[in-house]
Amino acid sequence: MSSHLQVILWVCPCLRILNQLLLLHCSEYVKINDCHASHHVIASMQTHSALAIAIITVLSLATELCGLKLSSAAAMQAHICQQLAYLSMLWPTTVNLFDAVHWLNKVIDMPAADGADMCAAYVQAAEAMLAVDIADN
């Protein structure tokens, strides 16, 4: 196991982020349960890198989706589209987020048998983004 601090801790469906405001004093993680919680964490500058903002945002939606019980793929897709639009609006200057949203919209445009399959496809895509970030950094 690595000895360096990780900004993002993800074990589906649990998302925790390192509170960078406290970093000089202690290592404390904040649990993110949904998109609104990620908005608060980012707005309060508890995390602030553009790439972290993008990944935290898409993983916060993954966390939220795992708690939803929408049976139809269409209902799940509509919810994801609505939340991605909302999250994009919150951080209009974060290019990484717009790239992620564009890619995730393509993912959810693919056919799914039901809401659970649509959720699984979104979560898998969000996790792939995190894996790429970890490999690159």
mmCIF file with all atom_site columns, C-alpha atoms in Angstrom, residues 43-122:
data_model
loop_
_atom_site.group_PDB
_atom_site.id
_atom_site.type_symbol
_atom_site.label_atom_id
_atom_site.label_alt_id
_atom_site.label_comp_id
_atom_site.label_asym_id
_atom_site.label_entity_id
_atom_site.label_seq_id
_atom_site.pdbx_PDB_ins_code
_atom_site.Cartn_x
_atom_site.Cartn_y
_atom_site.Cartn_z
_atom_site.occupancy
_atom_site.B_iso_or_equiv
_atom_site.pdbx_formal_charge
_atom_site.auth_seq_id
_atom_site.auth_comp_id
_atom_site.auth_asym_id
_atom_site.auth_atom_id
_atom_site.pdbx_PDB_model_num
ATOM 1  C CA . ALA A 1 43  ? -17.574 25.301 -3.227  1.00 0.00 ? 43  ALA A CA 1
ATOM 2  C CA . SER A 1 44  ? -15.989 25.406 0.236   1.00 0.00 ? 44  SER A CA 1
ATOM 3  C CA . MET A 1 45  ? -12.578 24.656 -1.344  1.00 0.00 ? 45  MET A CA 1
ATOM 4  C CA . GLN A 1 46  ? -12.128 21.393 0.566   1.00 0.00 ? 46  GLN A CA 1
ATOM 5  C CA . THR A 1 47  ? -10.829 20.186 -2.776  1.00 0.00 ? 47  THR A CA 1
ATOM 6  C CA . HIS A 1 48  ? -9.752  22.412 -5.597  1.00 0.00 ? 48  HIS A CA 1
ATOM 7  C CA . SER A 1 49  ? -7.828  20.822 -8.470  1.00 0.00 ? 49  SER A CA 1
ATOM 8  C CA . ALA A 1 50  ? -9.747  20.770 -11.761 1.00 0.00 ? 50  ALA A CA 1
ATOM 9  C CA . LEU A 1 51  ? -9.226  17.057 -12.317 1.00 0.00 ? 51  LEU A CA 1
ATOM 10 C CA . ALA A 1 52  ? -10.257 16.203 -8.755  1.00 0.00 ? 52  ALA A CA 1
ATOM 11 C CA . ILE A 1 53  ? -13.371 18.340 -9.172  1.00 0.00 ? 53  ILE A CA 1
ATOM 12 C CA . ALA A 1 54  ? -14.335 16.407 -12.296 1.00 0.00 ? 54  ALA A CA 1
ATOM 13 C CA . ILE A 1 55  ? -13.773 12.994 -10.745 1.00 0.00 ? 55  ILE A CA 1
ATOM 14 C CA . ILE A 1 56  ? -15.412 13.858 -7.429  1.00 0.00 ? 56  ILE A CA 1
ATOM 15 C CA . THR A 1 57  ? -18.405 15.223 -9.302  1.00 0.00 ? 57  THR A CA 1
ATOM 16 C CA . VAL A 1 58  ? -18.944 12.130 -11.453 1.00 0.00 ? 58  VAL A CA 1
ATOM 17 C CA . LEU A 1 59  ? -18.311 9.759  -8.535  1.00 0.00 ? 59  LEU A CA 1
ATOM 18 C CA . SER A 1 60  ? -20.739 11.689 -6.332  1.00 0.00 ? 60  SER A CA 1
ATOM 19 C CA . LEU A 1 61  ? -23.410 11.015 -8.935  1.00 0.00 ? 61  LEU A CA 1
ATOM 20 C CA . ALA A 1 62  ? -22.377 7.341  -8.971  1.00 0.00 ? 62  ALA A CA 1
ATOM 21 C CA . THR A 1 63  ? -22.866 7.252  -5.198  1.00 0.00 ? 63  THR A CA 1
ATOM 22 C CA . GLU A 1 64  ? -26.270 8.881  -5.561  1.00 0.00 ? 64  GLU A CA 1
ATOM 23 C CA . LEU A 1 65  ? -27.324 6.488  -8.321  1.00 0.00 ? 65  LEU A CA 1
ATOM 24 C CA . CYS A 1 66  ? -26.420 3.427  -6.262  1.00 0.00 ? 66  CYS A CA 1
ATOM 25 C CA . GLY A 1 67  ? -29.057 4.514  -3.743  1.00 0.00 ? 67  GLY A CA 1
ATOM 26 C CA . LEU A 1 68  ? -31.774 5.059  -6.346  1.00 0.00 ? 68  LEU A CA 1
ATOM 27 C CA . LYS A 1 69  ? -34.248 2.374  -7.244  1.00 0.00 ? 69  LYS A CA 1
ATOM 28 C CA . LEU A 1 70  ? -35.353 3.485  -10.711 1.00 0.00 ? 70  LEU A CA 1
ATOM 29 C CA . SER A 1 71  ? -36.531 0.393  -12.550 1.00 0.00 ? 71  SER A CA 1
ATOM 30 C CA . SER A 1 72  ? -36.560 1.657  -16.110 1.00 0.00 ? 72  SER A CA 1
ATOM 31 C CA . ALA A 1 73  ? -33.498 2.558  -18.119 1.00 0.00 ? 73  ALA A CA 1
ATOM 32 C CA . ALA A 1 74  ? -35.300 5.637  -19.427 1.00 0.00 ? 74  ALA A CA 1
ATOM 33 C CA . ALA A 1 75  ? -35.985 6.953  -15.913 1.00 0.00 ? 75  ALA A CA 1
ATOM 34 C CA . MET A 1 76  ? -32.382 6.326  -14.846 1.00 0.00 ? 76  MET A CA 1
ATOM 35 C CA . GLN A 1 77  ? -31.059 7.967  -18.009 1.00 0.00 ? 77  GLN A CA 1
ATOM 36 C CA . ALA A 1 78  ? -33.282 11.021 -17.462 1.00 0.00 ? 78  ALA A CA 1
ATOM 37 C CA . HIS A 1 79  ? -32.066 11.362 -13.878 1.00 0.00 ? 79  HIS A CA 1
ATOM 38 C CA . ILE A 1 80  ? -28.416 11.040 -14.907 1.00 0.00 ? 80  ILE A CA 1
ATOM 39 C CA . CYS A 1 81  ? -28.836 13.595 -17.705 1.00 0.00 ? 81  CYS A CA 1
ATOM 40 C CA . GLN A 1 82  ? -30.528 16.028 -15.337 1.00 0.00 ? 82  GLN A CA 1
ATOM 41 C CA . GLN A 1 83  ? -27.826 15.662 -12.702 1.00 0.00 ? 83  GLN A CA 1
ATOM 42 C CA . LEU A 1 84  ? -24.968 15.934 -15.210 1.00 0.00 ? 84  LEU A CA 1
ATOM 43 C CA . ALA A 1 85  ? -26.501 19.146 -16.582 1.00 0.00 ? 85  ALA A CA 1
ATOM 44 C CA . TYR A 1 86  ? -26.879 20.501 -13.032 1.00 0.00 ? 86  TYR A CA 1
ATOM 45 C CA . LEU A 1 87  ? -23.293 19.628 -12.119 1.00 0.00 ? 87  LEU A CA 1
ATOM 46 C CA . SER A 1 88  ? -21.908 21.112 -15.341 1.00 0.00 ? 88  SER A CA 1
ATOM 47 C CA . MET A 1 89  ? -23.723 24.351 -14.602 1.00 0.00 ? 89  MET A CA 1
ATOM 48 C CA . LEU A 1 90  ? -22.137 24.572 -11.137 1.00 0.00 ? 90  LEU A CA 1
ATOM 49 C CA . TRP A 1 91  ? -18.562 24.488 -12.445 1.00 0.00 ? 91  TRP A CA 1
ATOM 50 C CA . PRO A 1 92  ? -18.688 26.182 -15.875 1.00 0.00 ? 92  PRO A CA 1
ATOM 51 C CA . THR A 1 93  ? -14.923 26.726 -16.126 1.00 0.00 ? 93  THR A CA 1
ATOM 52 C CA . THR A 1 94  ? -13.819 23.175 -15.325 1.00 0.00 ? 94  THR A CA 1
ATOM 53 C CA . VAL A 1 95  ? -12.841 21.768 -18.715 1.00 0.00 ? 95  VAL A CA 1
ATOM 54 C CA . ASN A 1 96  ? -12.143 18.309 -17.270 1.00 0.00 ? 96  ASN A CA 1
ATOM 55 C CA . LEU A 1 97  ? -15.713 18.159 -16.003 1.00 0.00 ? 97  LEU A CA 1
ATOM 56 C CA . PHE A 1 98  ? -17.157 19.057 -19.400 1.00 0.00 ? 98  PHE A CA 1
ATOM 57 C CA . ASP A 1 99  ? -15.015 16.380 -21.021 1.00 0.00 ? 99  ASP A CA 1
ATOM 58 C CA . ALA A 1 100 ? -16.231 13.856 -18.445 1.00 0.00 ? 100 ALA A CA 1
ATOM 59 C CA . VAL A 1 101 ? -19.876 14.846 -18.877 1.00 0.00 ? 101 VAL A CA 1
ATOM 60 C CA . HIS A 1 102 ? -19.570 14.582 -22.655 1.00 0.00 ? 102 HIS A CA 1
ATOM 61 C CA . TRP A 1 103 ? -18.109 11.074 -22.363 1.00 0.00 ? 103 TRP A CA 1
ATOM 62 C CA . LEU A 1 104 ? -20.648 9.970  -19.724 1.00 0.00 ? 104 LEU A CA 1
ATOM 63 C CA . ASN A 1 105 ? -23.534 11.188 -21.867 1.00 0.00 ? 105 ASN A CA 1
ATOM 64 C CA . LYS A 1 106 ? -22.266 8.861  -24.607 1.00 0.00 ? 106 LYS A CA 1
ATOM 65 C CA . VAL A 1 107 ? -22.143 6.001  -22.095 1.00 0.00 ? 107 VAL A CA 1
ATOM 66 C CA . ILE A 1 108 ? -25.737 6.478  -20.994 1.00 0.00 ? 108 ILE A CA 1
ATOM 67 C CA . ASP A 1 109 ? -26.933 6.817  -24.584 1.00 0.00 ? 109 ASP A CA 1
ATOM 68 C CA . MET A 1 110 ? -26.123 3.127  -25.058 1.00 0.00 ? 110 MET A CA 1
ATOM 69 C CA . PRO A 1 111 ? -29.035 0.696  -24.698 1.00 0.00 ? 111 PRO A CA 1
ATOM 70 C CA . ALA A 1 112 ? -29.624 -0.759 -21.225 1.00 0.00 ? 112 ALA A CA 1
ATOM 71 C CA . ALA A 1 113 ? -32.058 -3.457 -20.124 1.00 0.00 ? 113 ALA A CA 1
ATOM 72 C CA . ASP A 1 114 ? -33.241 -1.557 -17.060 1.00 0.00 ? 114 ASP A CA 1
ATOM 73 C CA . GLY A 1 115 ? -32.346 1.115  -14.502 1.00 0.00 ? 115 GLY A CA 1
ATOM 74 C CA . ALA A 1 116 ? -29.877 -1.142 -12.717 1.00 0.00 ? 116 ALA A CA 1
ATOM 75 C CA . ASP A 1 117 ? -27.981 -1.812 -15.958 1.00 0.00 ? 117 ASP A CA 1
ATOM 76 C CA . MET A 1 118 ? -27.896 1.909  -16.749 1.00 0.00 ? 118 MET A CA 1
ATOM 77 C CA . CYS A 1 119 ? -26.616 2.638  -13.244 1.00 0.00 ? 119 CYS A CA 1
ATOM 78 C CA . ALA A 1 120 ? -23.958 -0.074 -13.564 1.00 0.00 ? 120 ALA A CA 1
ATOM 79 C CA . ALA A 1 121 ? -22.753 1.351  -16.895 1.00 0.00 ? 121 ALA A CA 1
ATOM 80 C CA . TYR A 1 122 ? -22.455 4.835  -15.401 1.00 0.00 ? 122 TYR A CA 1
#
